[in-house]
Short mmCIF file of C-alpha atoms and ligand atoms in Angstrom, two decimals:
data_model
loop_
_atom_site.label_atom_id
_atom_site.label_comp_id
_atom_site.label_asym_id
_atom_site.label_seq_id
_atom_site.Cartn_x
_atom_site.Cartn_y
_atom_site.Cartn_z
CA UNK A 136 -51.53 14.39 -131.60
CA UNK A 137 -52.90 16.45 -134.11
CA UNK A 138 -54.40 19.98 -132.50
CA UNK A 139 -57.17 22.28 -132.95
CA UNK A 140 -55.42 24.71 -135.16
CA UNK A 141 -55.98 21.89 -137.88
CA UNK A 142 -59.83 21.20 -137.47
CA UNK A 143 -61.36 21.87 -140.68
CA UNK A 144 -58.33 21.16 -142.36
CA UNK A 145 -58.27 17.72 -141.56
CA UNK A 146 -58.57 14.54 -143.36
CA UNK A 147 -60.17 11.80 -140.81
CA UNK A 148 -59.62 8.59 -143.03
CA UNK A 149 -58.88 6.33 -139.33
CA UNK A 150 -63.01 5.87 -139.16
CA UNK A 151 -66.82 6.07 -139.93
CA UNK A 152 -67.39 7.15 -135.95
CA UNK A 153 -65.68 10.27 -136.52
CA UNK A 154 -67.95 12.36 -138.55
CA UNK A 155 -69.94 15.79 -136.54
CA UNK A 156 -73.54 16.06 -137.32
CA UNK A 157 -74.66 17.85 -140.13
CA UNK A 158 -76.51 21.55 -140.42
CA UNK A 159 -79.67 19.35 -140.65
CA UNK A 160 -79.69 17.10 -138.01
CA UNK A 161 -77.85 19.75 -135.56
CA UNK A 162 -81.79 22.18 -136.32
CA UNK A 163 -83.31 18.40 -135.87
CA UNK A 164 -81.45 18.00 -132.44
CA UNK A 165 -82.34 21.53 -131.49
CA UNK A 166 -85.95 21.41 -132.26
CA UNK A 167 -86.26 17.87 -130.65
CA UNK A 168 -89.35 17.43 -128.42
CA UNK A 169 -88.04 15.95 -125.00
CA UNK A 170 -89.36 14.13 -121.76
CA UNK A 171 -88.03 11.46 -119.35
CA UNK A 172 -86.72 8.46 -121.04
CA UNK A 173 -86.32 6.67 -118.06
CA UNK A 174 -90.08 7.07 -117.02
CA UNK A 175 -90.87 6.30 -120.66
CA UNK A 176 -91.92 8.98 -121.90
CA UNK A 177 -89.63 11.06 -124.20
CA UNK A 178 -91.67 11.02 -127.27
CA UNK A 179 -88.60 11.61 -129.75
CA UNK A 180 -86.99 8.61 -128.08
CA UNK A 181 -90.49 6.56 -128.42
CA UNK A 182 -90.88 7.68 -132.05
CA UNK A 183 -87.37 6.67 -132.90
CA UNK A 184 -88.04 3.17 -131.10
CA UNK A 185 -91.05 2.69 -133.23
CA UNK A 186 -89.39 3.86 -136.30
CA UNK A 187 -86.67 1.64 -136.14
CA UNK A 188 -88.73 -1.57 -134.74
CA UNK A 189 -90.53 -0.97 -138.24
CA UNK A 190 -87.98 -0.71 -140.20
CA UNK A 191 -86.11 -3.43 -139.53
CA UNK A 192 -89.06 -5.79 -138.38
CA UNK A 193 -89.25 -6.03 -134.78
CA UNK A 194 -91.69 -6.05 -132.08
CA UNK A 195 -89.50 -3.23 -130.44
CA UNK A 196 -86.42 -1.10 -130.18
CA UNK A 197 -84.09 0.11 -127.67
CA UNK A 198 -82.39 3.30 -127.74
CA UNK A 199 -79.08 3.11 -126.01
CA UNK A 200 -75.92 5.44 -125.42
CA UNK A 201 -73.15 2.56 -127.69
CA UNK A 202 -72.85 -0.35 -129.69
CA UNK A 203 -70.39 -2.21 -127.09
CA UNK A 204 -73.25 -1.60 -124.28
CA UNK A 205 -76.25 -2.34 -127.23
CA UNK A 206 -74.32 -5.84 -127.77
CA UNK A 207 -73.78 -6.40 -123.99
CA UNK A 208 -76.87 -5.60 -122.76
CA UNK A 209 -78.18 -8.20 -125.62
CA UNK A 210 -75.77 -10.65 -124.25
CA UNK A 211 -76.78 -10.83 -121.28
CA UNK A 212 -80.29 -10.76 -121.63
CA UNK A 213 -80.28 -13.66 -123.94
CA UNK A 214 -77.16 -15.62 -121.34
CA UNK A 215 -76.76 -15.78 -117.94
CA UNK A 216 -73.67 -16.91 -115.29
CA UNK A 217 -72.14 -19.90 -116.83
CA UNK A 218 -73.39 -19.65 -120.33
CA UNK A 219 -71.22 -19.54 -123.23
CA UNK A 220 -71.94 -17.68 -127.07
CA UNK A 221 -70.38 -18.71 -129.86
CA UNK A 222 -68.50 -15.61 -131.79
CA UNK A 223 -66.39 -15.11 -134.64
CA UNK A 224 -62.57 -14.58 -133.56
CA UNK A 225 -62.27 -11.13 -135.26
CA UNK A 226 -65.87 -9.85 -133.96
CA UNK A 227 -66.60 -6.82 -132.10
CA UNK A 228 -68.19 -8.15 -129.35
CA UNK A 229 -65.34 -10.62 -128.75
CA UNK A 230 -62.52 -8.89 -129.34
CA UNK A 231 -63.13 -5.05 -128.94
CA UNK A 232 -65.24 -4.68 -125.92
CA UNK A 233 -62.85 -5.30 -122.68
CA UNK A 234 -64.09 -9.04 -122.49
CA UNK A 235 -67.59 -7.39 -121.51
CA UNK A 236 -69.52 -10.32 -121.40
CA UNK A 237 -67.06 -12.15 -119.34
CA UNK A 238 -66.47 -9.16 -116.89
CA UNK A 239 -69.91 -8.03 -116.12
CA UNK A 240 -72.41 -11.12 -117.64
CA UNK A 241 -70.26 -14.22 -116.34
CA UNK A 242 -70.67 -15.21 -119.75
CA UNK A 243 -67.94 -17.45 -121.57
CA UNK A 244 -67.16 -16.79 -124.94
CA UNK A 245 -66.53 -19.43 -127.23
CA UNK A 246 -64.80 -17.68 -130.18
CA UNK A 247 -64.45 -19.70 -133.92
CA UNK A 248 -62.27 -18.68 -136.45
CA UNK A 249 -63.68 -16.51 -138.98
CA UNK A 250 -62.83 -17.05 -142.70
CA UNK A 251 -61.20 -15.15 -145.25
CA UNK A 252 -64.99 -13.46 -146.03
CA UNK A 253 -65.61 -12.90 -142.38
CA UNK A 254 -68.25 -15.76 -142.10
CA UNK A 255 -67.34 -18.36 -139.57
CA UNK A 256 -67.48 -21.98 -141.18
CA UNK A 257 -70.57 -23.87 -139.50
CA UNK A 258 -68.96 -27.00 -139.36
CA UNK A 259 -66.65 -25.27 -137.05
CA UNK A 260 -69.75 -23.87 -134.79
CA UNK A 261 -71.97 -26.60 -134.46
CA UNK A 262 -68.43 -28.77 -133.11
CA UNK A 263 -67.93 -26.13 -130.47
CA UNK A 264 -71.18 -26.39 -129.36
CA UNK A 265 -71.14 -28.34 -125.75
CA UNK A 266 -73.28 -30.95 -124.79
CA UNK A 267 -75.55 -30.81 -121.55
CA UNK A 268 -73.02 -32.39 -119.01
CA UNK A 269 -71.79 -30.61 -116.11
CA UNK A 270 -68.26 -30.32 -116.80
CA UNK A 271 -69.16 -28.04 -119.80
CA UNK A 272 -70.46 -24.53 -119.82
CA UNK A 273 -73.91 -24.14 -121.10
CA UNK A 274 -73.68 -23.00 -124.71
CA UNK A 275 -77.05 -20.48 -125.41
CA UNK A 276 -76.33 -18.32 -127.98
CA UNK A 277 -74.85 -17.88 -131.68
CA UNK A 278 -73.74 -14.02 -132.50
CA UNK A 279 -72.89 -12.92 -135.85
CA UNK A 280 -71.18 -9.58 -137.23
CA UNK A 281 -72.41 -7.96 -140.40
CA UNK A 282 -70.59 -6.18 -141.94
CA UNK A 283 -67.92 -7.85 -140.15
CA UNK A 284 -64.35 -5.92 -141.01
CA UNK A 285 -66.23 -4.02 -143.69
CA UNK A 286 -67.29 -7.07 -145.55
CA UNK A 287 -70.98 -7.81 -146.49
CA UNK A 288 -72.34 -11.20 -145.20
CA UNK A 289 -74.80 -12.37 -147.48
CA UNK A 290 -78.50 -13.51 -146.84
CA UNK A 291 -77.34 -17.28 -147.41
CA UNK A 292 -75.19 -17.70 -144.95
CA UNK A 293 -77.62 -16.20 -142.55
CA UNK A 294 -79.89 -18.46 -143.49
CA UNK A 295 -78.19 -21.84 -143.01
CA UNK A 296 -76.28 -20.37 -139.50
CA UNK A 297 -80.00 -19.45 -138.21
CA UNK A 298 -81.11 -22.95 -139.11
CA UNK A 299 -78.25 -24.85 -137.09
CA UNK A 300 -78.70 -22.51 -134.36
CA UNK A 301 -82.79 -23.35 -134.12
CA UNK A 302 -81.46 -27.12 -134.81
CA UNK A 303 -79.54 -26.55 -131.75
CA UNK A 304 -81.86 -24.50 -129.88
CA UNK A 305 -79.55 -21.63 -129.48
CA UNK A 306 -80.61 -18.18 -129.67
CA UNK A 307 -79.04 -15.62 -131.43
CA UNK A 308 -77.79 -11.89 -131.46
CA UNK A 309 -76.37 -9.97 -134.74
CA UNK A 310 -74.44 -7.11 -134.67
CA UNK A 311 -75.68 -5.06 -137.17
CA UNK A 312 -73.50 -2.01 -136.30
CA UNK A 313 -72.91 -1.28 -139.93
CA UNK A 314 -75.84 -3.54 -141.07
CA UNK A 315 -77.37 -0.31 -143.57
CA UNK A 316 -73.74 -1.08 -145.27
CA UNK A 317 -74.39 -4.15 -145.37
CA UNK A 318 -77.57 -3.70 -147.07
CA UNK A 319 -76.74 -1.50 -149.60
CA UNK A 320 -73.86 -2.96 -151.02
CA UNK A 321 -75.98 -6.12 -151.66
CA UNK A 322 -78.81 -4.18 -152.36
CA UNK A 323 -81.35 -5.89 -150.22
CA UNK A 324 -83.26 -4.40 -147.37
CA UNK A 325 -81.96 -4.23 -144.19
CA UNK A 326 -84.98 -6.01 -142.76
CA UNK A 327 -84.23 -8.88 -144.96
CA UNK A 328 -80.63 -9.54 -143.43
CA UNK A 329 -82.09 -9.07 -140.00
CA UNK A 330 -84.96 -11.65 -140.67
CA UNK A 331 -84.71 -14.35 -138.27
CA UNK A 332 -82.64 -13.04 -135.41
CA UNK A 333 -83.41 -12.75 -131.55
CA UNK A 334 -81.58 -9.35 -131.35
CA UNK A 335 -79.99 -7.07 -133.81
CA UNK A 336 -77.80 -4.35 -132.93
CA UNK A 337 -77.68 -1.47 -135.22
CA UNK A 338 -75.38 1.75 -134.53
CA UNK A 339 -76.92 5.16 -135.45
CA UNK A 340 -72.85 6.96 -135.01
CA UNK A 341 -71.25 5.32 -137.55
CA UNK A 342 -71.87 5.38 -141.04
CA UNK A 343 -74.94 7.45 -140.36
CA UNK A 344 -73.75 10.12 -138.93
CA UNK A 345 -75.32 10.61 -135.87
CA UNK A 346 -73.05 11.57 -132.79
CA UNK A 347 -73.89 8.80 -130.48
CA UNK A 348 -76.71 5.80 -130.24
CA UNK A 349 -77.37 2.36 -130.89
CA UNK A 350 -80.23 0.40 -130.88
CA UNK A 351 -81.32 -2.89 -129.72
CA UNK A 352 -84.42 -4.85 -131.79
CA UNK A 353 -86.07 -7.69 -130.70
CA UNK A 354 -89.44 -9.19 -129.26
CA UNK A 355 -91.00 -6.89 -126.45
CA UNK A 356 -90.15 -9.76 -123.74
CA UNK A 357 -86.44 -9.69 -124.74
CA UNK A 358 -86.70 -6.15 -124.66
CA UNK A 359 -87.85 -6.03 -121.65
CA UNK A 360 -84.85 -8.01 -120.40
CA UNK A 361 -83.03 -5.84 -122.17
CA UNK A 362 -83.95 -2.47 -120.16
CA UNK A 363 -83.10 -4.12 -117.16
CA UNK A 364 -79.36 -4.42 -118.43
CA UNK A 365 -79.22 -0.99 -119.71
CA UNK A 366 -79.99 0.31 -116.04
CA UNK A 367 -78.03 -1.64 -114.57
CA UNK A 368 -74.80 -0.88 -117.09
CA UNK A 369 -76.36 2.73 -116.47
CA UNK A 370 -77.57 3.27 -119.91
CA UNK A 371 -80.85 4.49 -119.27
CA UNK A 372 -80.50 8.29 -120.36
CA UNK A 373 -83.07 11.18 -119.18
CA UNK A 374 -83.55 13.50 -122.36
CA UNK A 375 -82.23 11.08 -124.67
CA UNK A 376 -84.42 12.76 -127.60
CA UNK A 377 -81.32 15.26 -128.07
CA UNK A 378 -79.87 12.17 -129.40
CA UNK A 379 -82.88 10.21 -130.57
CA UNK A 380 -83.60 13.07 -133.17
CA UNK A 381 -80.24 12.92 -134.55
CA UNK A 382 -80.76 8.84 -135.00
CA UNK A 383 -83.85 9.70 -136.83
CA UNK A 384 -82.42 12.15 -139.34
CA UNK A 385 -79.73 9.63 -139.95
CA UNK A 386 -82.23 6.94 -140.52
CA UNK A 387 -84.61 9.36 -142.60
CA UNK A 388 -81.22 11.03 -144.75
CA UNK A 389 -78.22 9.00 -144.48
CA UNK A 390 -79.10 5.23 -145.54
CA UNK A 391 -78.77 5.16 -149.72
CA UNK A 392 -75.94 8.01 -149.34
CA UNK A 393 -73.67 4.85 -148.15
CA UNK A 394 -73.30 4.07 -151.45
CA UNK A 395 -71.64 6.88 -152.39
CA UNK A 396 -69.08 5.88 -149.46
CA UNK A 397 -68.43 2.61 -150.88
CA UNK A 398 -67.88 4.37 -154.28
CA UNK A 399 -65.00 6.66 -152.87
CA UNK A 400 -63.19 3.45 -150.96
CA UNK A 401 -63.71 1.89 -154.76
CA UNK A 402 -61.66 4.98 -156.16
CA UNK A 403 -59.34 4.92 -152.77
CA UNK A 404 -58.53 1.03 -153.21
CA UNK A 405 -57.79 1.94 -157.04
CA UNK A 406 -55.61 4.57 -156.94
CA UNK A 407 -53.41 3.30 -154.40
CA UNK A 408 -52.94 0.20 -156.30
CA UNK A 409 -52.14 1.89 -158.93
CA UNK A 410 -49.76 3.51 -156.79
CA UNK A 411 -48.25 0.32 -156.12
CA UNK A 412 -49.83 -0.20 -152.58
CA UNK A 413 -50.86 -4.08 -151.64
CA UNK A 414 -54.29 -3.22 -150.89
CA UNK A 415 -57.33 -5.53 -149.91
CA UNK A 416 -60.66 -4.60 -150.76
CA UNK A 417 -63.04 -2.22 -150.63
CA UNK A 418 -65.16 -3.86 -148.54
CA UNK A 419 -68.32 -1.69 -148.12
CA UNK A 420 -66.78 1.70 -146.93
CA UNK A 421 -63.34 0.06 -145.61
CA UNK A 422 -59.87 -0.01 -147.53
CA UNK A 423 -56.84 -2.17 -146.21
CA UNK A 424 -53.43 -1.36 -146.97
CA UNK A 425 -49.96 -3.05 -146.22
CA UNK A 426 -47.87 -0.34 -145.61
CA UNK A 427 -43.77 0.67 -145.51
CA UNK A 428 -43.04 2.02 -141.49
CA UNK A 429 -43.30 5.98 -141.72
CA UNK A 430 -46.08 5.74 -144.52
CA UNK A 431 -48.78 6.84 -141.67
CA UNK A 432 -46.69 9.26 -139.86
CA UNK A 433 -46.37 10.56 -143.74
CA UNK A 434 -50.04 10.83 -144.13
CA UNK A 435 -50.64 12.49 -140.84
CA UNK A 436 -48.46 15.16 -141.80
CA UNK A 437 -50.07 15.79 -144.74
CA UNK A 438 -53.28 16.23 -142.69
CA UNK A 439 -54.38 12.86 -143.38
CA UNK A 440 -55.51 11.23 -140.32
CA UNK A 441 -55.29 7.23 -140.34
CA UNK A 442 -54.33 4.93 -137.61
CA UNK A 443 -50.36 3.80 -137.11
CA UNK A 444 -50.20 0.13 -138.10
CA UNK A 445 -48.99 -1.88 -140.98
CA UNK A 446 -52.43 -3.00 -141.94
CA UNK A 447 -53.92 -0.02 -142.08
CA UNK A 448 -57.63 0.54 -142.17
CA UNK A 449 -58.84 3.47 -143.95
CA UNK A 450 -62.55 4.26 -143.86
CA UNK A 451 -64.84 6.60 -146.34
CA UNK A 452 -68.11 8.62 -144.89
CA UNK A 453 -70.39 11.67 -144.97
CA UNK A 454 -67.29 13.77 -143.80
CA UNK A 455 -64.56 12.19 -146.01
CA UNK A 456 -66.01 12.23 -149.91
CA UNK A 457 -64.67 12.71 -152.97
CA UNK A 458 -61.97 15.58 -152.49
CA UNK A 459 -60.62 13.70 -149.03
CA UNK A 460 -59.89 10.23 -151.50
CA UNK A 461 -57.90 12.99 -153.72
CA UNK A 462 -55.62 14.13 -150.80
CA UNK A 463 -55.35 11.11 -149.39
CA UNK A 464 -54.30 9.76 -152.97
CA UNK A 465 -51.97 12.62 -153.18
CA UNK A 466 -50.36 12.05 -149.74
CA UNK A 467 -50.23 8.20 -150.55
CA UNK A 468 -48.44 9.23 -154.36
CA UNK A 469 -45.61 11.47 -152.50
CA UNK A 470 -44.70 8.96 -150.45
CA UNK A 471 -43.89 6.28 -153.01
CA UNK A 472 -42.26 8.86 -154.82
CA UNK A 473 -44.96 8.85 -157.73
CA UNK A 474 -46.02 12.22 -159.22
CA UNK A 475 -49.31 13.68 -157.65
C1 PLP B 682 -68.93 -3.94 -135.54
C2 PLP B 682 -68.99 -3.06 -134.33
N1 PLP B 682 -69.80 -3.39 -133.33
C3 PLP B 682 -69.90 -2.63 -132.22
C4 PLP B 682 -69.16 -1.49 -132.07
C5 PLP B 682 -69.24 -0.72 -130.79
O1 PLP B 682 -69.81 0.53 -130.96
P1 PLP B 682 -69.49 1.73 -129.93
O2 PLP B 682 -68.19 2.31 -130.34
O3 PLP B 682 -70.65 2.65 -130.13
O4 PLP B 682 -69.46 1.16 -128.55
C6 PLP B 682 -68.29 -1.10 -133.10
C7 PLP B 682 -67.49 0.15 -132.95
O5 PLP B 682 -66.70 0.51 -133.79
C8 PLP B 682 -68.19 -1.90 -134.26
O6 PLP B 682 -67.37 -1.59 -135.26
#
């Protein structure tokens, strides 16, 4: 555990949830006008709502506290007890939320293996998908990642997924968590690669630099479902506008600036090939690396924070630019014994 003494000092490479707000959004937070969210009427809240409904092409947005509870609450408003969603193997929703679904929706997932490019192959999803017979649960929804592990799914695939899922009269939830990564690494709108969906979840705490907030998109009677779930997974925040202002200057300052993320993994991913590191990608702001035991404990000691493993993930954003690639690089050069 790395202390106090060392904030400041600190190289947080481990992920894009880590950064503090800015100078700018901290005066936007303080300046924020507030009400009651839960009677409605916060009007920072209601004017990041509207905002974001517009921006990515919904009828309407909900503000709420996480991702994991954004992608919940959209499960179960779209499934109820003894449903089943189809998800990728590696997604977020399946694998990194405690089972939510399960636990608290009595929803079974059915999980599909997700290719090299994080995509799941739809040959693979429409097999899974269970006829109406009442040995079988009752298979309602499709969810999608993007990016899923970093990695940009394209509008195509989107396309023909939505298609099989309308074919099959599924409905359908993305988790757009990283989606403005997404977006600008294949330099289409965001509203484009959420065209078509039932929900989209898009977090305002990760590469955007907010401190906390996600929010949930779809048509006002699926929103309305929606609130329901985020009272009763006690979501439903009073002066939420504290945060709602900071999701605003993220979404008014902080979208193009990913590029410049995905440009330091770029140098990252180089120079510890060069280095002689196995590395996999970029993909968008994320850099994997097989690594020798003792390579992370070597890294934290040089004040470069990633996570133990031997795949190690190692994320650019606003708080780890340009001169946090060169110590990481430097940290990553001394341990391989190569000159700094
Ligand atoms: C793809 C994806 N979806 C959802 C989440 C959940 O977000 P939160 O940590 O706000 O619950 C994360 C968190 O890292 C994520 O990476």
């Amino acid at each position: 555990m790395i202390g106090d003494g060392h904030k400041g000092k600190l190289v947080d490479l481990r992920s894009d949830t880590v950064t503090r707000p800015s100078e700018g959004m901290r005066r936007a937070m303080a300046a924020a006008e507030l009400g009651d969210d839960v009677f409605g009427d916060d009007p920072t809240v209601n004017r990041l709502q509207a905002y974001a409904a517009e921006l990515l092409g919904f009828e309407q947005a909900l503000l709420f506290p996480s991702g994991t509870q954004s992608n919940l609450a959209a499960l179960m408003s779209h499934c109820g007890r003894g449903d089943e969603y189809l998800v990728g193997q590696d997604a977020h929703t399946y694998r990194f939320e405690a089972g939510g679904g399960a636990v608290l929706g009595s929803i079974q997932p059915q999980p599909i293996a997700n290719r090299p490019d994080g995509t799941m192959d739809l040959a693979d999803v429409e097999a899974a998908i269970k006829p109406d017979d009442p040995h079988f649960a009752r298979t309602r929804l499709l969810a999608l990642e993007n990016t899923i592990g970093g990695k940009a799914v394209p509008r195509s695939y989107i396309e023909n997924a939505l298609q099989l899922a309308k074919k099959k009269g599924l409905s359908t939830h993305l988790d757009g968590a990283r989606i403005f990564n997404a977006a600008v690494k294949l330099g289409v709108p965001a509203k484009e690669l959420c065209r078509g969906f039932d929900s989209v979840s898009v977090c305002l705490s990760k590469g955007l630099g907010a401190p906390a907030g996600t929010l949930l998109l779809g048509k006002a009677d699926f929103i309305a479902k929606a609130l329901r779930a985020r009272k009763m997974l006690g979501g439903a925040m009073r002066q939420a506008g504290v945060l709602a202002a900071a999701g605003l200057y993220a979404l008014e300052h902080n979208i193009e600036r990913l590029a410049e993320d995905h440009a330091n993994a770029e140098r990252l991913a180089k120079g510890l090939r060069d280095a002689g590191y196995a590395v996999e990608g970029p993909h968008t702001n994320m850099v994997f690396v097989k690594v020798p035991p003792g390579f992370a404990d070597h890294l934290v000691n040089n004040e470069v924070l990633v996570l133990a493993g031997p795949r190690l993930r190692l994320v650019t954003h606003l708080d780890a630019g340009a001169a946090a690639v060169d110590r990481a690089l430097a940290a990553a050069r001394s341990f391989a014994g190569k000159p700094a």
